[in-house]
Amino acid sequence: MATLESRIPQGPLADKWTNHKNHINLVNPANKRNIDVIVVGTGLAGGSAAATLAELGYNVKTFCYQDSPRRAHSIAAQGGINAAKNYQGDGDSTYRLFYDTVKGGDYRAREANVYRLSEVSANIIDQCVAQGVPFAREYGGLLDNRSFGGVLVSRTFYAKGQTGQQLLLGAYAAMNRQINRGKIESFNRHEMLDIVIVDGKARGIIARNMVTGEIERHSAHAVVVASGGYGNVFFLSTNAMGSNVTASWKIHKKGAYFANPCFTQIHPTCIPVSGDHQSKLTLMSESLRNDGRIWVPRKKEDVIAIREGKLKPVDLAEEDRDYYLERRYPSFGNLVPRDVASRAAKERCDAGFGVNATGEAVFLDFSSAIMRYGREQAAIHGNHNPSDKEVRELGEKVVENKYGNLFQMYEKIVDENPYKTPMKIYPAVHYTMGGIWVDYNLMTTIEGCYAIGEANFSDHGANRLGASALMQGLADGYFVLPYTIGDYLSKDIRTGKIPTDTPEFDEAEKNVRNQIDALINNNGTNSVDHYHKKLGKIMWDKCGMARNEQGLKEALEEIKALREDFYKNVRVTGSAESKNSELEKALRVADFLELGELFAKDALHRNESCGGHFREEYQTEEGEALRDDENFKYVAAWEYKGDPREAVLHKEDLEYKNIELKTRSYK
Amino acid sequence: MNLTLKIWRQKDANTKGKIVDYPISDVSPDMSFLEMLDVLNEQLVAKGEEPVEFDHDCREGICGTCSLQINGEPHGPDRGVTTCQLHMRMFKDGDTIFIEPFRANAFPVVKDLIVDRSAFDRIQQAGGYISVNTSGNTIDANSIPVNKHDADKSFDAATCIGCGACVAACKNASAMLFTSAKVSQFALLPQGQVEATDRVMNMVRQMDLEGFGNCTNTGACEIECPKGISLENIARMNREYLKASVK
Ligand SMILES: Cc1cc2nc3c(=O)[nH]c(=O)nc-3n(C[C@H](O)[C@H](O)[C@H](O)COP(=O)(O)OP(=O)(O)OC[C@H]3O[C@@H](n4cnc5c(N)ncnc54)[C@H](O)[C@@H]3O)c2cc1C
Ligand code: SF4
Ligand code: FES
């Protein structure tokens, strides 16, 4: 059994990271040339880590399942990235970002990690600007900021609705510079299918070349897993179709503890499901809540009229609308954190106020903002007596400038013009706060195996505030891991190349081959998607936005039964020796079918509600989450024991020395 | 809707491909084009046949993975969208739809509808970056003010998703729009000036080495580009190139 030692440095909170860096063992530049590092995943976390490690002098191999690192899922992040720069002079500081993040995470994150994240956040912006990331600017040439849910300052940097794209292209460019110098070898369309452990240390991986089907061995002195989140366990989510848990799950099976799997974020502003054919859900950036107001009709008869198309939402009088977030949470209004906004939407829809055919949608309305901006613009242009039409046109221009691509995306999917009629939105699975357990150095419970970005259990606690995942991915990759990994690698300068013709590699390769053969030769009748959709439905119905004991117990049984059926009856067409997307999916769904069970088990044992984990049995009279700090102020880290239901719980107790635990209120 | 799909099937890079007909029924206008292909593939798997391989990931028009030449047009008949954002409401009941891979010598077919676009990566590797260390020892971001107009233009160029539609649309299979978008992003920013000469020379050289054709200014690329990357960028790259060549 590995020990759960968080390795949080001693000393005052604000000095921990600096002290730690000062005492880390360094590797001499000449020795770095003799050390190999594997980075699995080239999103913001993996891409930035690979570039930095290569720049420091290590030999880096990167892996991703897409045809190019530039296409990693991070590219899809829309809204922005936080940093405590206080450029707006609105009172932001490292401490405030730290405070908001710990509170936003419902006090289930490590103080020391979050403080470090806040501390390095300002640096990320400097770094990215130096790399030529075209962030939004004000007319004076300085950087612009906006606000996100759960906070009262404007600390979010953005590039229209394409911030993730621009940041990822920055990290990709930094990678390209190192590829050009021969310091990174990049293996695209390659999937990691297992980790190789020699003498208790991570020493390599088994990967499948997805074009030729070849099974390859790659050795290194350390392995960094940056393979993203596992939201696709729900089948429908805002994640890219290929996002998967395989790399994380495979290291979990070999000794890396999996922490807080049930902490999953449901994002309040997504395009609602329209039909059975749906392959994924589309997010409408949370930044829209800066200007959009969320409402449903007050009266049931108006709901029905709207559903039947007899009443247009724009024609509903102001007093007949229920701006339920502004009503319930006057101080944060539409900018409450995601878990609060999601649950409030579900509450209204469950009560019968959903505004679309399925009854699972609420309005996100821009008309007030359009008119407000329009009047402002008219005044700026010296028109002090504008007509409503002029005001509206000017206002639409401003809104287009801020959110144009999001509005276009919405219109393409839904076939309605959001400038003219309110958007319809509903919560959807978005981000996983749970993940591989890591210590302060970002090392997992396997020596020499690291996990960064969304793949680790992260710095977000039970809930992630907007614009903080990009921040964490880049902080881990550019500024944290490259330091902390040196401490470990400094012991490896005399090890020499790790051979791949050892029994450990043989064994790992054999396992992978066996799994592939079994899937390909299984003469079943059901497609892989059949299982994935079924799993998704169990997860959404019983482990979704609200959970209860009975549902979770049912989910445990149903997932197990589904997994058994999968191995008996799945059909994977095609061959293992060529590009075969069915096989790729089957390998991923097999892991989701195990993770799903651990997810339910984790949700079942946590007898409290916090952040993204809402147990119906534990709520206040007003329907807010009821935390139990006495009994659950810990990270739940699960050890694999041959079957997900046998997993053994290890607790990392969380200490709050710098922040007083309070009931999280956004009223 | 009932449709007839005529789809390019090709086992691998070295095998000859051919068009195969697939009828499909009950297509809903709300489906995306790729969801329609998902349905087809489910049916093929049910029959024990190999599904049609096509590239996709984000399914929201941002990763640039999806491709497809649909009725002769990259990303199909709609304007300003990628194939994953193309919806079946653009088609009519009874339509026949040709679905082929992007065609260009520099984009060899991997299988069925998937092509290899790694030439784009190599163009980027040749110089599509600013040589700044990722150590975090950079100056404060606001000490490099950028004129908003330039920042916006740089951003517009930077939004290229590297999908390759411009190459597929061009009768010469030129990669000028893609390359110029990358060159422009940096050319418009103060941070990009220091290496400007080497950058444009190296990227253009690599683009030629990869076997992309010449630009003859027909503008088909701009029309088919899902991100509205403007021809203005090609003009800017040519200016940068000229400036670099006389240095
Ligand atoms: C639609 C959307 C919008 C978002 N908007 C925001 C936002 O505005 N602000 C914010 O802060 N966050 C946002 N997020 C969250 C944020 O984008 C992600 O958390 C973050 O980008 C994850 O980065 P990553 O580097 O950890 O992983 P990813 O970017 O997911 O990268 C994973 C990498 O791992 C590779 N990989 C996976 N499995 C394997 C395997 N087995 N073998 C080899 N390679 C593998 C993939 O190829 C990929 O390169 C958003 C998320 C979504 C879905
Ligand atoms: S320029 Fe346009 S068409 Fe060409 S790769 Fe970029 S986004 Fe695609
Ligand atoms: S799948 Fe990402 S752009 Fe189409």
mmCIF file of N, CA and C in Angstrom, chain A residues 52 55 65-66 68 70-71 75 78 85 87 123 126-127 129 131-132 137 141-143 160 162 165-166 169 172-173 176-177 179-180 189 240-242 277 279-280 408-409 412-413 415 479 527 529 571 573-574 578-582, chain B residues 31 35 42 45-46 49-51 53 55 57-60 62-65 78 80-81 87 89 111 114 121 124-125 129-134 136 138-142 144-146 148 151 155 158-162 185 189 191:
data_model
loop_
_atom_site.group_PDB
_atom_site.id
_atom_site.type_symbol
_atom_site.label_atom_id
_atom_site.label_comp_id
_atom_site.label_asym_id
_atom_site.label_seq_id
_atom_site.Cartn_x
_atom_site.Cartn_y
_atom_site.Cartn_z
ATOM 1 N N THR A 52 8.144 23.194 -21.442
ATOM 2 C CA THR A 52 9.035 23.686 -20.395
ATOM 3 C C THR A 52 10.095 22.656 -20.029
ATOM 4 N N GLU A 55 12.618 22.640 -22.692
ATOM 5 C CA GLU A 55 13.438 23.844 -22.633
ATOM 6 C C GLU A 55 14.480 23.749 -21.514
ATOM 7 N N TYR A 65 -4.011 11.512 -28.682
ATOM 8 C CA TYR A 65 -4.796 10.673 -29.595
ATOM 9 C C TYR A 65 -5.245 11.433 -30.838
ATOM 10 N N GLN A 66 -5.204 12.784 -30.788
ATOM 11 C CA GLN A 66 -5.566 13.551 -31.980
ATOM 12 C C GLN A 66 -4.419 13.527 -32.995
ATOM 13 N N SER A 68 -2.924 16.093 -34.062
ATOM 14 C CA SER A 68 -1.985 17.174 -33.771
ATOM 15 C C SER A 68 -2.211 17.646 -32.343
ATOM 16 N N ARG A 70 -2.322 20.487 -31.308
ATOM 17 C CA ARG A 70 -3.135 21.692 -31.311
ATOM 18 C C ARG A 70 -4.622 21.398 -31.146
ATOM 19 N N ARG A 71 -5.026 20.143 -31.309
ATOM 20 C CA ARG A 71 -6.454 19.856 -31.273
ATOM 21 C C ARG A 71 -6.936 19.321 -29.925
ATOM 22 N N ILE A 75 -8.628 23.280 -26.418
ATOM 23 C CA ILE A 75 -8.902 24.267 -27.468
ATOM 24 C C ILE A 75 -10.324 24.797 -27.381
ATOM 25 N N GLN A 78 -13.907 28.360 -23.595
ATOM 26 C CA GLN A 78 -14.428 29.574 -24.212
ATOM 27 C C GLN A 78 -14.141 30.840 -23.403
ATOM 28 N N LYS A 85 -4.202 39.825 -11.005
ATOM 29 C CA LYS A 85 -3.342 40.934 -11.439
ATOM 30 C C LYS A 85 -3.806 42.267 -10.860
ATOM 31 N N TYR A 87 -5.437 44.442 -12.292
ATOM 32 C CA TYR A 87 -5.310 45.523 -13.289
ATOM 33 C C TYR A 87 -6.504 46.472 -13.239
ATOM 34 N N ASN A 123 1.778 35.338 -13.210
ATOM 35 C CA ASN A 123 2.864 34.982 -14.109
ATOM 36 C C ASN A 123 2.400 34.371 -15.429
ATOM 37 N N ASP A 126 1.653 37.000 -17.989
ATOM 38 C CA ASP A 126 2.896 37.579 -18.529
ATOM 39 C C ASP A 126 3.506 36.637 -19.565
ATOM 40 N N GLN A 127 3.557 35.364 -19.188
ATOM 41 C CA GLN A 127 4.133 34.352 -20.054
ATOM 42 C C GLN A 127 3.397 34.285 -21.397
ATOM 43 N N VAL A 129 1.376 36.452 -22.818
ATOM 44 C CA VAL A 129 1.490 37.658 -23.632
ATOM 45 C C VAL A 129 2.855 37.676 -24.336
ATOM 46 N N GLN A 131 4.422 35.210 -25.353
ATOM 47 C CA GLN A 131 4.362 34.226 -26.444
ATOM 48 C C GLN A 131 3.497 34.688 -27.609
ATOM 49 N N GLY A 132 2.837 35.833 -27.439
ATOM 50 C CA GLY A 132 2.022 36.339 -28.540
ATOM 51 C C GLY A 132 0.581 35.881 -28.505
ATOM 52 N N ARG A 137 -7.959 43.528 -25.606
ATOM 53 C CA ARG A 137 -7.306 44.757 -25.139
ATOM 54 C C ARG A 137 -8.317 45.886 -25.020
ATOM 55 N N GLY A 141 -4.590 50.085 -25.059
ATOM 56 C CA GLY A 141 -3.545 49.109 -25.355
ATOM 57 C C GLY A 141 -3.291 48.117 -24.234
ATOM 58 N N LEU A 142 -3.936 48.335 -23.078
ATOM 59 C CA LEU A 142 -3.729 47.417 -21.959
ATOM 60 C C LEU A 142 -4.741 46.271 -22.008
ATOM 61 N N LEU A 143 -4.481 45.254 -21.190
ATOM 62 C CA LEU A 143 -5.329 44.065 -21.230
ATOM 63 C C LEU A 143 -6.699 44.334 -20.615
ATOM 64 N N LYS A 160 -11.944 36.936 -26.826
ATOM 65 C CA LYS A 160 -13.352 36.711 -27.214
ATOM 66 C C LYS A 160 -13.870 35.460 -26.524
ATOM 67 N N GLN A 162 -12.864 32.510 -27.284
ATOM 68 C CA GLN A 162 -11.929 31.475 -27.736
ATOM 69 C C GLN A 162 -10.638 31.463 -26.925
ATOM 70 N N GLN A 165 -8.568 28.220 -26.987
ATOM 71 C CA GLN A 165 -7.903 28.069 -28.279
ATOM 72 C C GLN A 165 -6.608 28.872 -28.298
ATOM 73 N N GLN A 166 -6.690 30.113 -27.906
ATOM 74 C CA GLN A 166 -5.502 30.957 -27.999
ATOM 75 C C GLN A 166 -4.414 30.514 -27.018
ATOM 76 N N LEU A 169 -2.922 27.277 -28.424
ATOM 77 C CA LEU A 169 -2.016 27.528 -29.549
ATOM 78 C C LEU A 169 -0.701 28.132 -29.053
ATOM 79 N N TYR A 172 1.180 25.128 -27.747
ATOM 80 C CA TYR A 172 1.547 24.332 -28.928
ATOM 81 C C TYR A 172 2.728 24.990 -29.650
ATOM 82 N N ALA A 173 2.696 26.303 -29.741
ATOM 83 C CA ALA A 173 3.813 27.011 -30.372
ATOM 84 C C ALA A 173 5.096 26.777 -29.579
ATOM 85 N N ASN A 176 6.253 23.482 -30.419
ATOM 86 C CA ASN A 176 6.834 23.437 -31.763
ATOM 87 C C ASN A 176 8.279 23.929 -31.773
ATOM 88 N N ARG A 177 8.514 24.943 -30.968
ATOM 89 C CA ARG A 177 9.875 25.468 -30.883
ATOM 90 C C ARG A 177 10.820 24.364 -30.410
ATOM 91 N N ILE A 179 10.184 21.056 -30.610
ATOM 92 C CA ILE A 179 10.203 19.971 -31.603
ATOM 93 C C ILE A 179 11.237 20.320 -32.668
ATOM 94 N N ASN A 180 11.216 21.582 -33.071
ATOM 95 C CA ASN A 180 12.154 22.060 -34.078
ATOM 96 C C ASN A 180 13.600 21.909 -33.608
ATOM 97 N N ARG A 189 -1.752 10.710 -32.769
ATOM 98 C CA ARG A 189 -2.551 9.515 -33.055
ATOM 99 C C ARG A 189 -1.930 8.297 -32.371
ATOM 100 N N ALA A 240 -14.937 16.985 -25.546
ATOM 101 C CA ALA A 240 -14.737 16.491 -26.904
ATOM 102 C C ALA A 240 -15.070 15.007 -26.929
ATOM 103 N N MET A 241 -15.460 14.512 -28.109
ATOM 104 C CA MET A 241 -15.925 13.124 -28.214
ATOM 105 C C MET A 241 -14.877 12.122 -27.756
ATOM 106 N N GLY A 242 -13.611 12.432 -27.998
ATOM 107 C CA GLY A 242 -12.573 11.451 -27.676
ATOM 108 C C GLY A 242 -12.054 11.543 -26.249
ATOM 109 N N HIS A 277 -30.559 11.357 -31.117
ATOM 110 C CA HIS A 277 -29.365 11.236 -31.946
ATOM 111 C C HIS A 277 -28.198 12.027 -31.388
ATOM 112 N N SER A 279 -25.033 13.593 -30.027
ATOM 113 C CA SER A 279 -23.757 12.941 -29.750
ATOM 114 C C SER A 279 -22.998 13.664 -28.659
ATOM 115 N N LYS A 280 -23.284 14.947 -28.493
ATOM 116 C CA LYS A 280 -22.629 15.669 -27.403
ATOM 117 C C LYS A 280 -23.370 16.958 -27.146
ATOM 118 N N GLN A 408 -23.185 32.908 -32.747
ATOM 119 C CA GLN A 408 -23.229 32.250 -34.054
ATOM 120 C C GLN A 408 -23.368 30.738 -33.863
ATOM 121 N N MET A 409 -22.585 30.212 -32.907
ATOM 122 C CA MET A 409 -22.619 28.784 -32.642
ATOM 123 C C MET A 409 -24.025 28.369 -32.225
ATOM 124 N N LYS A 412 -26.386 28.318 -35.194
ATOM 125 C CA LYS A 412 -26.167 27.180 -36.096
ATOM 126 C C LYS A 412 -26.817 25.918 -35.549
ATOM 127 N N ILE A 413 -26.718 25.724 -34.248
ATOM 128 C CA ILE A 413 -27.222 24.486 -33.670
ATOM 129 C C ILE A 413 -28.732 24.514 -33.500
ATOM 130 N N ASP A 415 -30.918 27.024 -34.637
ATOM 131 C CA ASP A 415 -31.682 27.645 -35.702
ATOM 132 C C ASP A 415 -32.583 28.769 -35.175
ATOM 133 N N PHE A 479 4.774 26.142 -14.568
ATOM 134 C CA PHE A 479 5.473 26.645 -13.383
ATOM 135 C C PHE A 479 5.636 25.700 -12.207
ATOM 136 N N SER A 527 -23.359 -2.575 -30.302
ATOM 137 C CA SER A 527 -22.255 -1.658 -30.605
ATOM 138 C C SER A 527 -21.691 -1.079 -29.309
ATOM 139 N N ASP A 529 -21.269 2.069 -28.703
ATOM 140 C CA ASP A 529 -22.085 3.212 -28.299
ATOM 141 C C ASP A 529 -23.318 2.793 -27.514
ATOM 142 N N ARG A 571 -19.790 -5.866 -29.762
ATOM 143 C CA ARG A 571 -19.260 -6.237 -31.067
ATOM 144 C C ARG A 571 -18.356 -5.117 -31.550
ATOM 145 N N THR A 573 -16.190 -4.197 -34.731
ATOM 146 C CA THR A 573 -15.898 -4.583 -36.112
ATOM 147 C C THR A 573 -14.485 -4.156 -36.500
ATOM 148 N N GLY A 574 -14.040 -4.612 -37.666
ATOM 149 C CA GLY A 574 -12.747 -4.182 -38.195
ATOM 150 C C GLY A 574 -11.583 -4.927 -37.558
ATOM 151 N N SER A 578 -5.317 -1.647 -38.017
ATOM 152 C CA SER A 578 -5.486 -0.446 -38.826
ATOM 153 C C SER A 578 -6.266 0.581 -38.011
ATOM 154 N N LYS A 579 -6.465 1.743 -38.601
ATOM 155 C CA LYS A 579 -7.295 2.757 -37.956
ATOM 156 C C LYS A 579 -8.650 2.113 -37.695
ATOM 157 N N ASN A 580 -9.066 2.135 -36.445
ATOM 158 C CA ASN A 580 -10.321 1.475 -36.093
ATOM 159 C C ASN A 580 -10.976 2.217 -34.936
ATOM 160 N N SER A 581 -11.886 3.112 -35.283
ATOM 161 C CA SER A 581 -12.467 3.957 -34.234
ATOM 162 C C SER A 581 -13.365 3.150 -33.299
ATOM 163 N N GLU A 582 -13.927 2.050 -33.790
ATOM 164 C CA GLU A 582 -14.750 1.216 -32.904
ATOM 165 C C GLU A 582 -13.898 0.618 -31.793
ATOM 166 N N MET B 31 -30.257 17.100 -36.746
ATOM 167 C CA MET B 31 -28.970 16.417 -36.587
ATOM 168 C C MET B 31 -27.859 17.233 -37.229
ATOM 169 N N GLU B 35 -23.561 13.660 -36.809
ATOM 170 C CA GLU B 35 -24.515 12.798 -36.111
ATOM 171 C C GLU B 35 -25.235 11.900 -37.120
ATOM 172 N N GLU B 42 -23.712 3.263 -36.894
ATOM 173 C CA GLU B 42 -24.408 2.329 -36.000
ATOM 174 C C GLU B 42 -25.065 1.227 -36.836
ATOM 175 N N VAL B 45 -22.374 -1.162 -38.180
ATOM 176 C CA VAL B 45 -21.871 -2.055 -37.123
ATOM 177 C C VAL B 45 -22.896 -3.154 -36.849
ATOM 178 N N ALA B 46 -24.170 -2.763 -36.824
ATOM 179 C CA ALA B 46 -25.223 -3.759 -36.561
ATOM 180 C C ALA B 46 -25.187 -4.866 -37.611
ATOM 181 N N GLU B 49 -20.547 -4.742 -40.520
ATOM 182 C CA GLU B 49 -19.634 -4.115 -41.485
ATOM 183 C C GLU B 49 -18.765 -3.080 -40.784
ATOM 184 N N GLU B 50 -17.646 -2.748 -41.439
ATOM 185 C CA GLU B 50 -16.784 -1.726 -40.858
ATOM 186 C C GLU B 50 -17.396 -0.346 -41.043
ATOM 187 N N PRO B 51 -17.482 0.430 -39.976
ATOM 188 C CA PRO B 51 -18.028 1.783 -40.112
ATOM 189 C C PRO B 51 -17.104 2.678 -40.936
ATOM 190 N N GLU B 53 -14.720 5.578 -41.462
ATOM 191 C CA GLU B 53 -13.821 6.348 -40.590
ATOM 192 C C GLU B 53 -13.820 7.814 -41.021
ATOM 193 N N ASP B 55 -12.705 11.913 -39.273
ATOM 194 C CA ASP B 55 -12.045 12.598 -38.167
ATOM 195 C C ASP B 55 -12.993 13.587 -37.494
ATOM 196 N N ASP B 57 -13.642 15.607 -33.260
ATOM 197 C CA ASP B 57 -13.424 15.534 -31.820
ATOM 198 C C ASP B 57 -14.319 16.499 -31.056
ATOM 199 N N CYS B 58 -14.070 17.799 -31.161
ATOM 200 C CA CYS B 58 -14.808 18.722 -30.289
ATOM 201 C C CYS B 58 -16.287 18.793 -30.640
ATOM 202 N N ARG B 59 -16.599 18.647 -31.905
ATOM 203 C CA ARG B 59 -17.966 18.783 -32.414
ATOM 204 C C ARG B 59 -18.593 20.123 -32.071
ATOM 205 N N GLU B 60 -17.771 21.130 -31.932
ATOM 206 C CA GLU B 60 -18.351 22.456 -31.837
ATOM 207 C C GLU B 60 -17.569 23.504 -32.629
ATOM 208 N N ILE B 62 -14.313 24.063 -33.252
ATOM 209 C CA ILE B 62 -13.147 24.794 -32.764
ATOM 210 C C ILE B 62 -11.837 24.006 -32.855
ATOM 211 N N CYS B 63 -11.895 22.668 -32.860
ATOM 212 C CA CYS B 63 -10.631 21.928 -32.815
ATOM 213 C C CYS B 63 -10.011 21.764 -34.202
ATOM 214 N N GLY B 64 -10.842 21.876 -35.234
ATOM 215 C CA GLY B 64 -10.326 21.739 -36.596
ATOM 216 C C GLY B 64 -10.105 20.301 -37.020
ATOM 217 N N THR B 65 -10.583 19.343 -36.249
ATOM 218 C CA THR B 65 -10.341 17.942 -36.591
ATOM 219 C C THR B 65 -11.211 17.468 -37.749
ATOM 220 N N ASP B 78 -22.944 24.948 -46.319
ATOM 221 C CA ASP B 78 -23.196 26.105 -45.464
ATOM 222 C C ASP B 78 -21.932 26.969 -45.432
ATOM 223 N N GLY B 80 -19.174 29.535 -43.445
ATOM 224 C CA GLY B 80 -18.666 29.902 -42.123
ATOM 225 C C GLY B 80 -18.819 28.823 -41.080
ATOM 226 N N VAL B 81 -18.912 27.566 -41.495
ATOM 227 C CA VAL B 81 -19.009 26.488 -40.507
ATOM 228 C C VAL B 81 -18.081 25.329 -40.858
ATOM 229 N N HIS B 87 -25.636 21.397 -40.348
ATOM 230 C CA HIS B 87 -26.830 20.664 -39.922
ATOM 231 C C HIS B 87 -27.619 20.138 -41.105
ATOM 232 N N ARG B 89 -30.540 20.298 -41.784
ATOM 233 C CA ARG B 89 -31.568 21.166 -42.350
ATOM 234 C C ARG B 89 -31.098 21.870 -43.611
ATOM 235 N N LYS B 111 -7.285 6.701 -44.071
ATOM 236 C CA LYS B 111 -8.300 5.669 -44.251
ATOM 237 C C LYS B 111 -9.633 6.359 -44.531
ATOM 238 N N ILE B 114 -10.420 10.057 -43.708
ATOM 239 C CA ILE B 114 -9.404 10.704 -42.866
ATOM 240 C C ILE B 114 -8.146 10.998 -43.686
ATOM 241 N N ASP B 121 1.540 20.917 -39.185
ATOM 242 C CA ASP B 121 2.360 20.984 -37.965
ATOM 243 C C ASP B 121 3.794 21.348 -38.313
ATOM 244 N N GLN B 124 4.346 24.947 -38.904
ATOM 245 C CA GLN B 124 4.386 25.678 -37.629
ATOM 246 C C GLN B 124 5.729 25.485 -36.940
ATOM 247 N N GLN B 125 6.202 24.234 -37.000
ATOM 248 C CA GLN B 125 7.478 23.945 -36.330
ATOM 249 C C GLN B 125 8.624 24.724 -36.956
ATOM 250 N N TYR B 129 6.253 30.535 -34.008
ATOM 251 C CA TYR B 129 6.275 30.787 -32.559
ATOM 252 C C TYR B 129 7.173 31.982 -32.261
ATOM 253 N N ILE B 130 7.076 32.442 -31.032
ATOM 254 C CA ILE B 130 7.993 33.476 -30.557
ATOM 255 C C ILE B 130 8.985 32.780 -29.634
ATOM 256 N N SER B 131 10.261 32.975 -29.868
ATOM 257 C CA SER B 131 11.263 32.241 -29.075
ATOM 258 C C SER B 131 11.439 32.857 -27.703
ATOM 259 N N VAL B 132 10.470 32.629 -26.845
ATOM 260 C CA VAL B 132 10.591 33.136 -25.482
ATOM 261 C C VAL B 132 10.587 31.935 -24.555
ATOM 262 N N ASN B 133 11.450 31.953 -23.567
ATOM 263 C CA ASN B 133 11.490 30.839 -22.626
ATOM 264 C C ASN B 133 10.225 30.800 -21.785
ATOM 265 N N THR B 134 9.831 29.586 -21.433
ATOM 266 C CA THR B 134 8.594 29.445 -20.668
ATOM 267 C C THR B 134 8.870 29.428 -19.162
ATOM 268 N N GLY B 136 8.641 31.847 -17.005
ATOM 269 C CA GLY B 136 7.865 32.741 -16.162
ATOM 270 C C GLY B 136 8.632 34.002 -15.790
ATOM 271 N N THR B 138 9.177 36.639 -17.255
ATOM 272 C CA THR B 138 8.857 37.585 -18.314
ATOM 273 C C THR B 138 8.447 38.914 -17.681
ATOM 274 N N ILE B 139 8.456 39.953 -18.488
ATOM 275 C CA ILE B 139 8.059 41.255 -17.955
ATOM 276 C C ILE B 139 6.548 41.312 -17.782
ATOM 277 N N ASP B 140 6.091 42.253 -16.974
ATOM 278 C CA ASP B 140 4.655 42.360 -16.727
ATOM 279 C C ASP B 140 3.906 42.564 -18.048
ATOM 280 N N ALA B 141 2.818 41.805 -18.186
ATOM 281 C CA ALA B 141 2.087 41.792 -19.455
ATOM 282 C C ALA B 141 1.686 43.187 -19.916
ATOM 283 N N ASN B 142 1.292 44.039 -18.980
ATOM 284 C CA ASN B 142 0.828 45.369 -19.388
ATOM 285 C C ASN B 142 1.960 46.318 -19.763
ATOM 286 N N ILE B 144 3.703 45.670 -22.281
ATOM 287 C CA ILE B 144 3.719 45.627 -23.756
ATOM 288 C C ILE B 144 2.329 46.044 -24.242
ATOM 289 N N PRO B 145 2.044 47.350 -24.286
ATOM 290 C CA PRO B 145 0.716 47.753 -24.761
ATOM 291 C C PRO B 145 0.568 47.404 -26.244
ATOM 292 N N VAL B 146 -0.612 47.003 -26.625
ATOM 293 C CA VAL B 146 -0.868 46.698 -28.038
ATOM 294 C C VAL B 146 -2.101 47.473 -28.455
ATOM 295 N N LYS B 148 -5.463 48.368 -29.843
ATOM 296 C CA LYS B 148 -6.609 47.448 -29.867
ATOM 297 C C LYS B 148 -6.907 46.941 -31.274
ATOM 298 N N ALA B 151 -4.457 44.288 -32.057
ATOM 299 C CA ALA B 151 -4.725 43.101 -31.252
ATOM 300 C C ALA B 151 -5.906 42.332 -31.840
ATOM 301 N N PHE B 155 -5.791 38.674 -33.399
ATOM 302 C CA PHE B 155 -6.694 37.631 -32.906
ATOM 303 C C PHE B 155 -7.449 36.993 -34.069
ATOM 304 N N ALA B 158 -5.357 34.647 -35.702
ATOM 305 C CA ALA B 158 -5.008 33.533 -34.824
ATOM 306 C C ALA B 158 -6.147 32.533 -34.665
ATOM 307 N N THR B 159 -7.347 32.884 -35.099
ATOM 308 C CA THR B 159 -8.473 31.968 -34.900
ATOM 309 C C THR B 159 -8.520 30.845 -35.926
ATOM 310 N N CYS B 160 -7.579 30.822 -36.857
ATOM 311 C CA CYS B 160 -7.487 29.702 -37.809
ATOM 312 C C CYS B 160 -7.430 28.388 -37.023
ATOM 313 N N ILE B 161 -8.254 27.424 -37.419
ATOM 314 C CA ILE B 161 -8.296 26.159 -36.679
ATOM 315 C C ILE B 161 -7.464 25.069 -37.349
ATOM 316 N N GLY B 162 -6.741 25.432 -38.394
ATOM 317 C CA GLY B 162 -5.858 24.442 -39.031
ATOM 318 C C GLY B 162 -6.606 23.264 -39.622
ATOM 319 N N GLN B 185 -0.569 36.660 -37.429
ATOM 320 C CA GLN B 185 -0.801 36.770 -35.990
ATOM 321 C C GLN B 185 0.402 37.421 -35.306
ATOM 322 N N LEU B 189 1.893 41.857 -33.912
ATOM 323 C CA LEU B 189 2.160 42.124 -32.499
ATOM 324 C C LEU B 189 3.600 42.582 -32.289
ATOM 325 N N GLN B 191 5.561 41.790 -29.966
ATOM 326 C CA GLN B 191 6.394 40.669 -29.522
ATOM 327 C C GLN B 191 6.950 39.864 -30.696
#
